[in-house]
Short mmCIF file of C-alpha atoms and ligand atoms in Angstrom, two decimals:
data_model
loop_
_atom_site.label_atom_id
_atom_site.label_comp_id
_atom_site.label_asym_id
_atom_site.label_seq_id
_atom_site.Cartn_x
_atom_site.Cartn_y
_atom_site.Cartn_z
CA UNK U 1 -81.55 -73.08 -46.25
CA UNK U 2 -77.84 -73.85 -45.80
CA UNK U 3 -76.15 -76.73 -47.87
CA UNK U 4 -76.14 -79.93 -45.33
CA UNK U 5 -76.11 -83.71 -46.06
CA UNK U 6 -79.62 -84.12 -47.53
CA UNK U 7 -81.29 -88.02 -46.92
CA UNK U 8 -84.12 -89.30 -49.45
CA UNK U 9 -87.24 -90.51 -48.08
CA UNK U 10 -90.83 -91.48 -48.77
CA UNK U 11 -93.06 -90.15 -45.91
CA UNK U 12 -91.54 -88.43 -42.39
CA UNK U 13 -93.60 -88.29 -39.69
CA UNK U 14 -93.25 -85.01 -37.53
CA UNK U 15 -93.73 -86.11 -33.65
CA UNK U 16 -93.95 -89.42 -32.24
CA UNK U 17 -97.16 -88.65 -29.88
CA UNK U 18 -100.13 -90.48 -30.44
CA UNK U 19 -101.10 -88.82 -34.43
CA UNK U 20 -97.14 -89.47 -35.23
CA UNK U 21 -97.59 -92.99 -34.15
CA UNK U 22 -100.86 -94.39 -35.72
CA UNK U 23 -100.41 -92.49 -38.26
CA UNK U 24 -96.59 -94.04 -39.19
CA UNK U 25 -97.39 -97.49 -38.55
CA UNK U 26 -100.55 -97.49 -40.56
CA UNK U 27 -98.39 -96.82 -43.24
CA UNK U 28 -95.71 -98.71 -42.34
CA UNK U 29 -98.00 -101.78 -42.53
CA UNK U 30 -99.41 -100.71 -46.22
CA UNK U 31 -96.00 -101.61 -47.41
CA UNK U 32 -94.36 -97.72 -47.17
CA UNK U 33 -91.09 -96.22 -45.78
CA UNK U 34 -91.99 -93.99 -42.94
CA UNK U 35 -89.36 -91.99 -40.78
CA UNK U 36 -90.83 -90.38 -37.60
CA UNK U 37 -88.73 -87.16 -36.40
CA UNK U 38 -89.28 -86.90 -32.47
CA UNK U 39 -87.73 -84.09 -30.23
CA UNK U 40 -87.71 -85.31 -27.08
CA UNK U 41 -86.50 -89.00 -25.57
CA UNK U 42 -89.28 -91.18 -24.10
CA UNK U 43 -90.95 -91.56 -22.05
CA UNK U 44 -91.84 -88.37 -21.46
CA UNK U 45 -94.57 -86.56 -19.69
CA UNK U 46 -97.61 -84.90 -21.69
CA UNK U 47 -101.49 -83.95 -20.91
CA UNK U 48 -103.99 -85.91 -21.64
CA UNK U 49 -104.52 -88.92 -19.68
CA UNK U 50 -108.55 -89.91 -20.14
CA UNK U 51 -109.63 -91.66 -23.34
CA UNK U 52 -112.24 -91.89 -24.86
CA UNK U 53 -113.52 -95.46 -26.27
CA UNK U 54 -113.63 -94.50 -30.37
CA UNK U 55 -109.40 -93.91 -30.03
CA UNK U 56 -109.23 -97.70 -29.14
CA UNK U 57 -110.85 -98.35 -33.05
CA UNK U 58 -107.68 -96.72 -34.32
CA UNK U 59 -105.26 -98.47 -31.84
CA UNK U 60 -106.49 -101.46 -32.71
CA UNK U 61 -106.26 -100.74 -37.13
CA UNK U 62 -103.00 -100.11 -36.17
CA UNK U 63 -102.50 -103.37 -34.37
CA UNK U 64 -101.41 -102.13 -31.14
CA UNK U 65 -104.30 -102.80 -29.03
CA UNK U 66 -103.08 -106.12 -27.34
CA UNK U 67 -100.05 -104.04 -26.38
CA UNK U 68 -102.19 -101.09 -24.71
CA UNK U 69 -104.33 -103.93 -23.24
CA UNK U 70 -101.17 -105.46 -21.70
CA UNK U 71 -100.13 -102.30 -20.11
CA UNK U 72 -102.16 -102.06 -17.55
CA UNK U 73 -103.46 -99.00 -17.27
CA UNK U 74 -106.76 -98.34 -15.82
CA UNK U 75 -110.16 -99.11 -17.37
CA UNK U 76 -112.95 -96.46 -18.20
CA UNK U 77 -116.42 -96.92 -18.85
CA UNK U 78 -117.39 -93.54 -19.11
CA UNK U 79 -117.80 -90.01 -17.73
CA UNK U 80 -119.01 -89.20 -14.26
CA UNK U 81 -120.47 -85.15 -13.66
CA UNK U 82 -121.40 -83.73 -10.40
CA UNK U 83 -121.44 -80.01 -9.05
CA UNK U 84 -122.59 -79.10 -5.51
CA UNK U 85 -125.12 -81.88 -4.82
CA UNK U 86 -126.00 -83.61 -8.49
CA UNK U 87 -124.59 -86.24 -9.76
CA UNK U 88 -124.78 -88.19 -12.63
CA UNK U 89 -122.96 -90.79 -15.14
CA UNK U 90 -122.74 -92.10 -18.95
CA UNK U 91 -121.96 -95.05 -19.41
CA UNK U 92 -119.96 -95.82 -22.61
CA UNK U 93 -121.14 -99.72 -22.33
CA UNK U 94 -125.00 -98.14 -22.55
CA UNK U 95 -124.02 -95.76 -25.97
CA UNK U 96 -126.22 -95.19 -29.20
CA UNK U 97 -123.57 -95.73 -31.49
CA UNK U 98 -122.32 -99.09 -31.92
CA UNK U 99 -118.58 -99.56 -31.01
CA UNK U 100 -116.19 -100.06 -28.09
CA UNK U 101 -117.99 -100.13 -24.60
CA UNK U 102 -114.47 -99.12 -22.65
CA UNK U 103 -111.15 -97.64 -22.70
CA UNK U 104 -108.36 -96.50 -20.58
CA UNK U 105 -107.21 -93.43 -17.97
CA UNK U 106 -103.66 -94.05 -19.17
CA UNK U 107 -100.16 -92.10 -17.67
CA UNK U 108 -99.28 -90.66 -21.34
CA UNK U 109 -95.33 -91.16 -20.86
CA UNK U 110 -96.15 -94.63 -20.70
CA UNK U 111 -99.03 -94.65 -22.97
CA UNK U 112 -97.47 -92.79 -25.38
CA UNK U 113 -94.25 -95.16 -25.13
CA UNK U 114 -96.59 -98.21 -26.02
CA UNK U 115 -97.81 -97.29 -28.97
CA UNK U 116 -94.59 -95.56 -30.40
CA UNK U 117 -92.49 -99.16 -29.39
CA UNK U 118 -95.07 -100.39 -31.47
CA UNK U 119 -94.47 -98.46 -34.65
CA UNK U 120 -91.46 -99.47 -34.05
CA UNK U 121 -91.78 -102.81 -33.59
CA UNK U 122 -93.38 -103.24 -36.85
CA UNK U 123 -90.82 -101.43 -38.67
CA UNK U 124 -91.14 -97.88 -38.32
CA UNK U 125 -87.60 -95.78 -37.99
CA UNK U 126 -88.03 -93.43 -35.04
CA UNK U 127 -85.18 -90.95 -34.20
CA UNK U 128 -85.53 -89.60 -30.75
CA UNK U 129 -84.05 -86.18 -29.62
CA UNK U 130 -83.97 -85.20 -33.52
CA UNK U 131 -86.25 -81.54 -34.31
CA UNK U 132 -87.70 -80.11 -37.42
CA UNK U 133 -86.09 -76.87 -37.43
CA UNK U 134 -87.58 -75.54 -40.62
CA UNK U 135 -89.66 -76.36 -43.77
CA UNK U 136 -89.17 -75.96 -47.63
CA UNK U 137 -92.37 -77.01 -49.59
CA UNK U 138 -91.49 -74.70 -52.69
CA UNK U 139 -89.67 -77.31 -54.81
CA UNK U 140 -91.76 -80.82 -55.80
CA UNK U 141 -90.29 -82.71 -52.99
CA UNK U 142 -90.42 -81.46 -49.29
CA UNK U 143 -86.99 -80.50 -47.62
CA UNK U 144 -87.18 -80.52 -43.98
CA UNK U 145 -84.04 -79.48 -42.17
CA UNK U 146 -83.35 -81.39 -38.45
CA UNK U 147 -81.22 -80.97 -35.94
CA UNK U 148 -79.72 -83.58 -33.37
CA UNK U 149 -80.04 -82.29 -30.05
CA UNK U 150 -77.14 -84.67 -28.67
CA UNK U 151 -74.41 -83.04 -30.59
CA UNK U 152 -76.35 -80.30 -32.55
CA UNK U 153 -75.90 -81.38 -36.25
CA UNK U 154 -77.68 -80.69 -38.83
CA UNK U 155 -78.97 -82.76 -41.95
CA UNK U 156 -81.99 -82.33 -44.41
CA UNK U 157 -84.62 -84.95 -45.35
CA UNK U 158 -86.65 -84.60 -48.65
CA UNK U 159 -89.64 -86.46 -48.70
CA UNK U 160 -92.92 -86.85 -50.83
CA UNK U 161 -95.33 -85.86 -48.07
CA UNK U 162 -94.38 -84.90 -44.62
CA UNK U 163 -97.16 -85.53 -41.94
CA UNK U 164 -97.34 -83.13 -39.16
CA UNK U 165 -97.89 -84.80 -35.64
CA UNK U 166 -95.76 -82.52 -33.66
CA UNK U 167 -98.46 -81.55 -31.72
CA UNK U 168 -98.40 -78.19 -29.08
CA UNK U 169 -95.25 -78.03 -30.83
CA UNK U 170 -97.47 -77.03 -34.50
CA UNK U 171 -94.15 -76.88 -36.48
CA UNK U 172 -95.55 -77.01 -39.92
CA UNK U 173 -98.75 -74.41 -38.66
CA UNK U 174 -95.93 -72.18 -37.21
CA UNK U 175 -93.04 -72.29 -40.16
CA UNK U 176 -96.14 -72.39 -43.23
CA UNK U 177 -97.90 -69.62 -41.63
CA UNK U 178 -100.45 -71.34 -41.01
CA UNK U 179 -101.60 -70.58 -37.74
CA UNK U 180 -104.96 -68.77 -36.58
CA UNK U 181 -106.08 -67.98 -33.25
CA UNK U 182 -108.98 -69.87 -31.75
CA UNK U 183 -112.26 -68.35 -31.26
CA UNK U 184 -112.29 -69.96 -27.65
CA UNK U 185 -111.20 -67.69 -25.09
CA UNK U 186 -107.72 -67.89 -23.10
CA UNK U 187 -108.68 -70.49 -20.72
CA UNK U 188 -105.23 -71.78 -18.03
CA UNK U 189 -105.47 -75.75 -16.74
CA UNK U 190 -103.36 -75.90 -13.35
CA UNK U 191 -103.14 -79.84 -13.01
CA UNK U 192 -100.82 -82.45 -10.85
CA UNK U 193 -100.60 -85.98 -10.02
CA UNK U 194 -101.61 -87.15 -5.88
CA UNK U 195 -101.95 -89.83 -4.37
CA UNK U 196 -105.33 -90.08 -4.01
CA UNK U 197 -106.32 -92.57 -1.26
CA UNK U 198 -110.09 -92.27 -1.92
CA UNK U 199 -111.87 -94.52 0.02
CA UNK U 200 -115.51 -93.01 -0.76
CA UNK U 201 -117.48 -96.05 -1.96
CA UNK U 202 -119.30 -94.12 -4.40
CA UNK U 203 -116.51 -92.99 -6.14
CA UNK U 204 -116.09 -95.38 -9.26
CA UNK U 205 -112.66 -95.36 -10.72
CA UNK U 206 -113.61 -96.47 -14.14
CA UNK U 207 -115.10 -93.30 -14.96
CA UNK U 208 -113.47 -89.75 -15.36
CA UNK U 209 -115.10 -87.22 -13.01
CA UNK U 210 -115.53 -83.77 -13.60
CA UNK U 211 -116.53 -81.47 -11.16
CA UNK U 212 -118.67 -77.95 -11.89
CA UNK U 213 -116.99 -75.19 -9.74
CA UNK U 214 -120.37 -74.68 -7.41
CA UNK U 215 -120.51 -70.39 -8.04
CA UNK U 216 -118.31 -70.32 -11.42
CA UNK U 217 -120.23 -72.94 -13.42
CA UNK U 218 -117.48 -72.17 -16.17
CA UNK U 219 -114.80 -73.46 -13.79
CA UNK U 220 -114.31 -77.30 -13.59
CA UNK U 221 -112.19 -79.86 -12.49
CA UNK U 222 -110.81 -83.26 -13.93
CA UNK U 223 -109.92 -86.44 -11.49
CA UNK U 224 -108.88 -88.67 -13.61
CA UNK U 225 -108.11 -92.09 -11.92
CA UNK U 226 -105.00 -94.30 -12.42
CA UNK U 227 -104.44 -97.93 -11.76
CA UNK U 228 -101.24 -97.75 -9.52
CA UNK U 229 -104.03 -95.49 -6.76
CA UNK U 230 -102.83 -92.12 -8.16
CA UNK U 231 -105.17 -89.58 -10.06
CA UNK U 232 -104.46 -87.31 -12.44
CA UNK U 233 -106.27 -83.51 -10.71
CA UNK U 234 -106.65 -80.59 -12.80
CA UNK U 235 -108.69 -77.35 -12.60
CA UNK U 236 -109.72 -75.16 -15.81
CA UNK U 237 -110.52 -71.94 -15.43
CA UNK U 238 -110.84 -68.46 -17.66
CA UNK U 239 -107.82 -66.15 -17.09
CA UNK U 240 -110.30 -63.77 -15.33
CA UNK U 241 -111.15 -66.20 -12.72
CA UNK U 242 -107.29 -66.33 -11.66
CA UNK U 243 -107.46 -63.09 -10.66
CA UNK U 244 -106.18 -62.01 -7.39
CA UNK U 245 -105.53 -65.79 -6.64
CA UNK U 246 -102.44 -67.41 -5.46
CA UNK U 247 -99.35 -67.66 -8.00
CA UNK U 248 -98.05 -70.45 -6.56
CA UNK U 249 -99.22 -73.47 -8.30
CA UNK U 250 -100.31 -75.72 -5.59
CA UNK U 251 -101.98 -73.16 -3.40
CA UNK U 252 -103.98 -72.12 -6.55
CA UNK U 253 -105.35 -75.33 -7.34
CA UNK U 254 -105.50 -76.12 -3.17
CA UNK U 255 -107.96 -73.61 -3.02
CA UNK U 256 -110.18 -74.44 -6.07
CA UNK U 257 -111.08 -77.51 -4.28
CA UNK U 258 -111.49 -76.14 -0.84
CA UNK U 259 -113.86 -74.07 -2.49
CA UNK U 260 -115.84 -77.27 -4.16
CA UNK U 261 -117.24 -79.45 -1.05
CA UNK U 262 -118.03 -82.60 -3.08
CA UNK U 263 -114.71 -82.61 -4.84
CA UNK U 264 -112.85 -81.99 -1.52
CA UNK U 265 -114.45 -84.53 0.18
CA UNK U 266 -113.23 -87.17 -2.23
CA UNK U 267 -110.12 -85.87 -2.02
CA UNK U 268 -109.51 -85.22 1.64
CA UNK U 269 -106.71 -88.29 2.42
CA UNK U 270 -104.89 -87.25 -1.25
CA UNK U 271 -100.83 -86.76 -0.65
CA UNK U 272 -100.44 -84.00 -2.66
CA UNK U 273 -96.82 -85.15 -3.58
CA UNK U 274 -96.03 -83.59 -7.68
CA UNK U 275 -95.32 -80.11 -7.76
CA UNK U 276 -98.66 -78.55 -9.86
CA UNK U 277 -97.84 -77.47 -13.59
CA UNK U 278 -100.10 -75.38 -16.00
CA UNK U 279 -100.90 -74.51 -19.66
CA UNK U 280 -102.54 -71.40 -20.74
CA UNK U 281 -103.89 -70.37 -23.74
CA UNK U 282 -104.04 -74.19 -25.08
CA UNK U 283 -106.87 -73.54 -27.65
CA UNK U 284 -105.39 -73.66 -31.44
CA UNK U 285 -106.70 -73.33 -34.86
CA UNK U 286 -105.27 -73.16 -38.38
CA UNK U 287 -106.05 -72.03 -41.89
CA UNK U 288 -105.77 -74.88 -43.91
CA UNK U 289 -105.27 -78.60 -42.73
CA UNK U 290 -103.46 -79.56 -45.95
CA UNK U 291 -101.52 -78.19 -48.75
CA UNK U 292 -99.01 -79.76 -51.30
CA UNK U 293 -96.91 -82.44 -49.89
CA UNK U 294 -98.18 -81.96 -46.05
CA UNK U 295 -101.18 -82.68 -44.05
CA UNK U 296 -101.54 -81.50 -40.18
CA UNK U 297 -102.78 -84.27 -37.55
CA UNK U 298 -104.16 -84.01 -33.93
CA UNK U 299 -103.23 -81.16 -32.24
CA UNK U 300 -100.83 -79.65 -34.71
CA UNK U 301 -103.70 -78.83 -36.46
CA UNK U 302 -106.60 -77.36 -33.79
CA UNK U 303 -107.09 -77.95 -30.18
CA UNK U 304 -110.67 -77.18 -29.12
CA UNK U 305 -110.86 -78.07 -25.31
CA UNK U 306 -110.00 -80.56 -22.51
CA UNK U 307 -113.46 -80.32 -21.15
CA UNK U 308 -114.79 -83.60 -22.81
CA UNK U 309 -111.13 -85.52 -23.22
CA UNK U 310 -112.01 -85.64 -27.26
CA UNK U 311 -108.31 -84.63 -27.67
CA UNK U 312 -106.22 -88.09 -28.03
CA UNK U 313 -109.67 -89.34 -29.97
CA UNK U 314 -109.16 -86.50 -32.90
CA UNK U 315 -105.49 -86.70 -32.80
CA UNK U 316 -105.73 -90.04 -33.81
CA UNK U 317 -108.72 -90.42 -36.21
CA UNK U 318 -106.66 -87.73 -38.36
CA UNK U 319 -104.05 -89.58 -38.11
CA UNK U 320 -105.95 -92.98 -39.93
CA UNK U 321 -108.07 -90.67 -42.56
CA UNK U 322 -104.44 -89.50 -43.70
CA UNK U 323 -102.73 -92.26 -43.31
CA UNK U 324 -105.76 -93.69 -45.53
CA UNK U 325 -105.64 -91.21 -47.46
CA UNK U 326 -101.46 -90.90 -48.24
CA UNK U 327 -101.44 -94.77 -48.96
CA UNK U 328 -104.50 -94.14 -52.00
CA UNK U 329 -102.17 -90.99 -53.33
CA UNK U 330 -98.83 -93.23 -53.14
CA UNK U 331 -100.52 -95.83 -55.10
CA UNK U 332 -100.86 -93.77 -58.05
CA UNK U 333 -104.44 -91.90 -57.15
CA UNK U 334 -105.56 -88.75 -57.53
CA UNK U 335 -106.82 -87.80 -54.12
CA UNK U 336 -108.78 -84.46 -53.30
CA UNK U 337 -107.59 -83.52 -49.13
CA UNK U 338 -110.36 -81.20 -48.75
CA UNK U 339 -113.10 -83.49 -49.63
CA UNK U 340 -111.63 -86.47 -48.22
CA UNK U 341 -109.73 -85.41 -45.36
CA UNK U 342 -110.29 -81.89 -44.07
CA UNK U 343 -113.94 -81.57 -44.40
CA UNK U 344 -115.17 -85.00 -42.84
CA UNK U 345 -112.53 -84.45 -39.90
CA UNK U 346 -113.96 -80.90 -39.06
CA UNK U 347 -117.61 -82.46 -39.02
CA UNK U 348 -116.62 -84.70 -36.18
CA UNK U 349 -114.78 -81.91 -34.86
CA UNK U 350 -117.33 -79.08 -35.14
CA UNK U 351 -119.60 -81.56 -33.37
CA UNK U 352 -117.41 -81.58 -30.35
CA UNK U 353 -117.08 -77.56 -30.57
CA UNK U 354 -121.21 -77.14 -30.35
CA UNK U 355 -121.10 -79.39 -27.14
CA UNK U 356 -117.85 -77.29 -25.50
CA UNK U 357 -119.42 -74.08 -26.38
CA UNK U 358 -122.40 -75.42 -24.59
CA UNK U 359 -120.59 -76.65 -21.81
CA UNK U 360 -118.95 -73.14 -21.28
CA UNK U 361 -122.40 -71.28 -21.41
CA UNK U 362 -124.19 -73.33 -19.37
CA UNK U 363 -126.34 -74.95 -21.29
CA UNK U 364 -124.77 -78.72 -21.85
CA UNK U 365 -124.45 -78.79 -18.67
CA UNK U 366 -128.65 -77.67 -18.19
CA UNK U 367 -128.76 -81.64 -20.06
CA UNK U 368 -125.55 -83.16 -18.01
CA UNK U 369 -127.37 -82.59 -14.86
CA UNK U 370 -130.93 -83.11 -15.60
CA UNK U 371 -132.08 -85.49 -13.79
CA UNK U 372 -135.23 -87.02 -16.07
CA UNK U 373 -133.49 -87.37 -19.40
CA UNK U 374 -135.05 -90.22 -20.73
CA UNK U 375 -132.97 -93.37 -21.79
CA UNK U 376 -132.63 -92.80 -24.96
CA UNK U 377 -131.11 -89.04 -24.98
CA UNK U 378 -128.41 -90.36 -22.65
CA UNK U 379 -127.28 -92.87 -24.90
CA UNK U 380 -127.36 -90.46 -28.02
CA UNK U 381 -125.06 -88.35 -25.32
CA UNK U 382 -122.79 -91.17 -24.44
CA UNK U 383 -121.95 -91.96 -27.97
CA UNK U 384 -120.61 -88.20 -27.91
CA UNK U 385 -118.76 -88.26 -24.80
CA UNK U 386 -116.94 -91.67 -25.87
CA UNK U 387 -116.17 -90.00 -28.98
CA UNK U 388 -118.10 -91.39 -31.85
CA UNK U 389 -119.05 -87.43 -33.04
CA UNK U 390 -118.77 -88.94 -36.44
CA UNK U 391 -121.60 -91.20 -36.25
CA UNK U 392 -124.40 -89.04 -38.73
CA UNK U 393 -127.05 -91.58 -37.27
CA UNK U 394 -126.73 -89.95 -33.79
CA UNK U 395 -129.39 -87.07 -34.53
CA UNK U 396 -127.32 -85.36 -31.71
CA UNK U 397 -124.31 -85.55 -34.20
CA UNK U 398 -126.27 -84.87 -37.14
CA UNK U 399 -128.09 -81.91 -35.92
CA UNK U 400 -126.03 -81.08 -32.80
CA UNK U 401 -126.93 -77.40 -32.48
CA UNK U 402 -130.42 -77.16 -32.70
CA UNK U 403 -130.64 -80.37 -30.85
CA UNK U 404 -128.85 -78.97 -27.90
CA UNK U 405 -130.76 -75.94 -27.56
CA UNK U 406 -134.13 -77.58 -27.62
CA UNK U 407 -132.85 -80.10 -25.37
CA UNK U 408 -131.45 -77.27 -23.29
CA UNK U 409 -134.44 -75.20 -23.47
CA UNK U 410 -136.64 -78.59 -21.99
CA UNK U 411 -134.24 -78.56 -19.27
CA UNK U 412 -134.01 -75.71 -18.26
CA UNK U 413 -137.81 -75.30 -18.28
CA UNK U 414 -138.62 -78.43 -15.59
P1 LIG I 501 -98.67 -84.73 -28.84
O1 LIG I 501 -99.17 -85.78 -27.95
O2 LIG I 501 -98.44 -83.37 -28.26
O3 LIG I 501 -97.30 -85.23 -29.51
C1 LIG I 501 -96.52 -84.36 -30.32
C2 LIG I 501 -95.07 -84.81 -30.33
O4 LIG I 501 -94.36 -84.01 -31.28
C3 LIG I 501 -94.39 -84.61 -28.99
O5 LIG I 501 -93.82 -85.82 -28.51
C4 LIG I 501 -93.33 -83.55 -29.27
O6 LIG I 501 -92.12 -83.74 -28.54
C5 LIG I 501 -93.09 -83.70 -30.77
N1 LIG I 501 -92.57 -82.46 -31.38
C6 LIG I 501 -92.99 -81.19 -31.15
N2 LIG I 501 -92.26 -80.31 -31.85
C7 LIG I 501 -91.37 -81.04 -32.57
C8 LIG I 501 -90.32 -80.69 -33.48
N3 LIG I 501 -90.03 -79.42 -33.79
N4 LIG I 501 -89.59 -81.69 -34.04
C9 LIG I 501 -89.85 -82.99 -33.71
N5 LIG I 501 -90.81 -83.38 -32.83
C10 LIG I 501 -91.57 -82.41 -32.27
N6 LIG I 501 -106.88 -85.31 -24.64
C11 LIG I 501 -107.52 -86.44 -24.33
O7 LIG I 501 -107.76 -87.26 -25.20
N7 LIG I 501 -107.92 -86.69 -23.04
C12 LIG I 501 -107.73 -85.81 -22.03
O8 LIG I 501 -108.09 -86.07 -20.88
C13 LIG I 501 -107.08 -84.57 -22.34
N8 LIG I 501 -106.84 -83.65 -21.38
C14 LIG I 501 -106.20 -82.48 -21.71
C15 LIG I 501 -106.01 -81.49 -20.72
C16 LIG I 501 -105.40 -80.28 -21.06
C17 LIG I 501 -105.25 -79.22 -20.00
C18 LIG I 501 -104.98 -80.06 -22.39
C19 LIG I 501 -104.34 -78.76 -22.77
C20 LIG I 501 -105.15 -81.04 -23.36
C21 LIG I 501 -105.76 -82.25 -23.04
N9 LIG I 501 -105.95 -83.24 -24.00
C22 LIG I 501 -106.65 -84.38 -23.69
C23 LIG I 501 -105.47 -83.08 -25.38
C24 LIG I 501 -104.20 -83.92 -25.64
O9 LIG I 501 -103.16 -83.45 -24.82
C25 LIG I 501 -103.79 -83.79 -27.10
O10 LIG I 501 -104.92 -83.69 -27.91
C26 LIG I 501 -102.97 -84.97 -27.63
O11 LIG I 501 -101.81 -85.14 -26.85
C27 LIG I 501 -102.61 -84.72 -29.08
O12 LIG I 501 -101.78 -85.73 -29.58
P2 LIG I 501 -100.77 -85.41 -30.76
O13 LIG I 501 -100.21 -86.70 -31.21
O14 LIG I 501 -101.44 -84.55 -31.77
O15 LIG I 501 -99.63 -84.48 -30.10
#
């Protein structure tokens, strides 16, 4: 590393997303001197726009949940499912788990602006437009070398612990050597923003709808609804299923829902008026969550799927345990990361992974669509899709893969 200016700190914060900013202004508020590194200026646009209820629990520790309430973004209740002529819904306010009944469909440049103003508010330093550029973690104290993008200098920080929200970025996964390829395969979202002018009286805008392709059941769409009468529209396919398709963007995803009647018909007065994006190969994984002086959160760490919106919900819960978890080992204890941190995330996690897999092979979606699950199963199911995968009393959390495939296995049977 060259010789630059070096600043002390306490803790710095990698990424001001959603893990940078619970995570910094949970510490923050136990008394400790947090400095958040962000590259880019916000707002600014990322993916991920449905939430899932348990990510309000940590938006509220934090005390930012009268802010997101202010914002006015749009409420959700739960998930809606349909392909070709089933339908059906979970309802978050009818869950097993006890908890919050709602949440929001949320633009994340403004969402993601909310939360990090709060940080700020309460006396986190954020400094936008300023990126890790590389990591030393052989001496005691972390040096972490930035540069501002403005006018390109360069300074080091040296830290006690460095938490690592940066996100699709995965700084700390990518300079550590940390990274590991996911066991998912390479799957491409093509997504935009329309106006959606749905007038369909069914269609309930507190819930996220996802669509099943009606040939390629491992093809499915997201509409996710705003409050300002604009939906978020994506479509998530394998890279095999893109073959021989359209390369432009918007004829690509045009066709994907010209070839899904229900979907179409909801959307058939949208003005398609945002030029479609895409991400491929989104699915992430990494050796080691933790090692001296760092800790990965959210998606810097692993990314397992869109399908079931669990990612803002994971980002942040790892961004409490650690933030938990730093405060014990700046007070003086002796805390074990694996035990405390690593393990109990990647139980919630693993959870989620046994329900994706399923969705991708058919069989959660045998139980989505069956239409004589009794009561009780699709409560144990909404706790899941509102993101309480923690919750050991769930047996469909404590047991999830054996439960699914019996489950499945009924289903599929009637
Ligand atoms: P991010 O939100 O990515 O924030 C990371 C921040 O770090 C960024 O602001 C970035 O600028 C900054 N950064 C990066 N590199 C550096 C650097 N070198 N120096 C300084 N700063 C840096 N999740 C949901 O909950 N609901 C959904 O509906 C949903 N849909 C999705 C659809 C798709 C197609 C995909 C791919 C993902 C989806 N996700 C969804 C997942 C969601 O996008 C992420 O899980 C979530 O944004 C993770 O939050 P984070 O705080 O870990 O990272």
């Amino acid at each position: 590393m060259k010789s630059l200016e070096v600043e002390q700190r306490q803790v710095v914060v990698i990424g001001a997303g959603p893990s940078g900013a619970i995570a910094a202004a949970l510490l923050k508020r136990n008394g400790h001197d947090v400095l958040v590194l962000e590259r880019q200026r916000f707002p600014r646009f990322s993916i991920g726009e449905s939430l899932l209820s348990h990510c309000l629990d940590f938006v509220e520790e934090a005390g930012m949940l009268d802010a997101v309430k202010a914002a006015g973004f749009q409420t959700k209740h739960g998930a809606a499912f349909a392909w070709n002529e089933r339908y059906t819904e979970f309802d978050f306010r009818e869950k097993f788990t006890p908890g919050k009944d709602s949440t929001y469909q949320v633009q994340r440049a403004d969402f993601d602006k909310v939360l990090a103003d709060e940080a700020e508010r309460q006396g986190v330093e954020i400094r936008y437009e300023e990126e890790i550029i590389a990591a030393d973690f052989a001496s005691e104290r972390p040096r972490l070398s930035v540069r501002r993008l403005a006018d390109g200098h360069e300074y080091q920080v040296e830290c006690t612990f460095v938490l690592d929200g940066s996100g699709y970025g995965r700084v700390l996964p990518r300079l550590l050597d940390l990274e590991l390829p996911s066991t998912f395969p390479v799957r491409r979202a093509v997504f935009t923003h329309i106006e959606d002018r749905i007038d369909d009286p069914a269609f309930d805008r507190e819930k996220i709808l996802i669509t099943t392709h009606p040939e390629m059941r491992d093809v499915w769409f997201w509409t996710i609804p705003f409050s300002n009468g604009r939906c978020s529209l994506g479509v998530v396919a394998d890279a095999k299923h893109h073959e021989g398709r359209e390369t432009d963007l918007d004829a690509n995803l045009k066709r994907f829902v010209a070839e899904t009647p229900s979907l179409a018909k909801v959307l058939k007065n949208a003005v398609w008026d945002t030029p479609a994006r895409e991400i491929n190969g989104y699915s992430a994984n990494v050796t080691r969550l933790h090692g001296p002086g760092y800790a990965l959160l959210g998606n810097a760490a692993e990314f397992l799927d869109p399908v079931f919106s669990s990612g803002v919900t994971i980002a942040m819960r790892s961004a409490s345990m650690a933030a938990g978890l730093l405060h014990r080992q700046l007070s003086g204890e002796v805390v074990d990361w694996e035990s405390a941190f690593a393990i109990p995330l990647k139980r919630g996690v693993d959870t989620f992974r046994v329900y994706v897999e399923g969705w991708y092979d058919g069989s959660f979606q045998d139980v989505i669509y069956y239409e004589h699950a009794s009561d009780d199963i699709r409560r144990m199911i909404s706790s899941i899709l509102a993101g309480y995968a923690w919750d050991e009393k769930n047996p469909y959390v404590a047991e999830p893969k054996r439960r699914l495939r019996v489950l499945a296995e009924l289903c599929a049977q009637d």
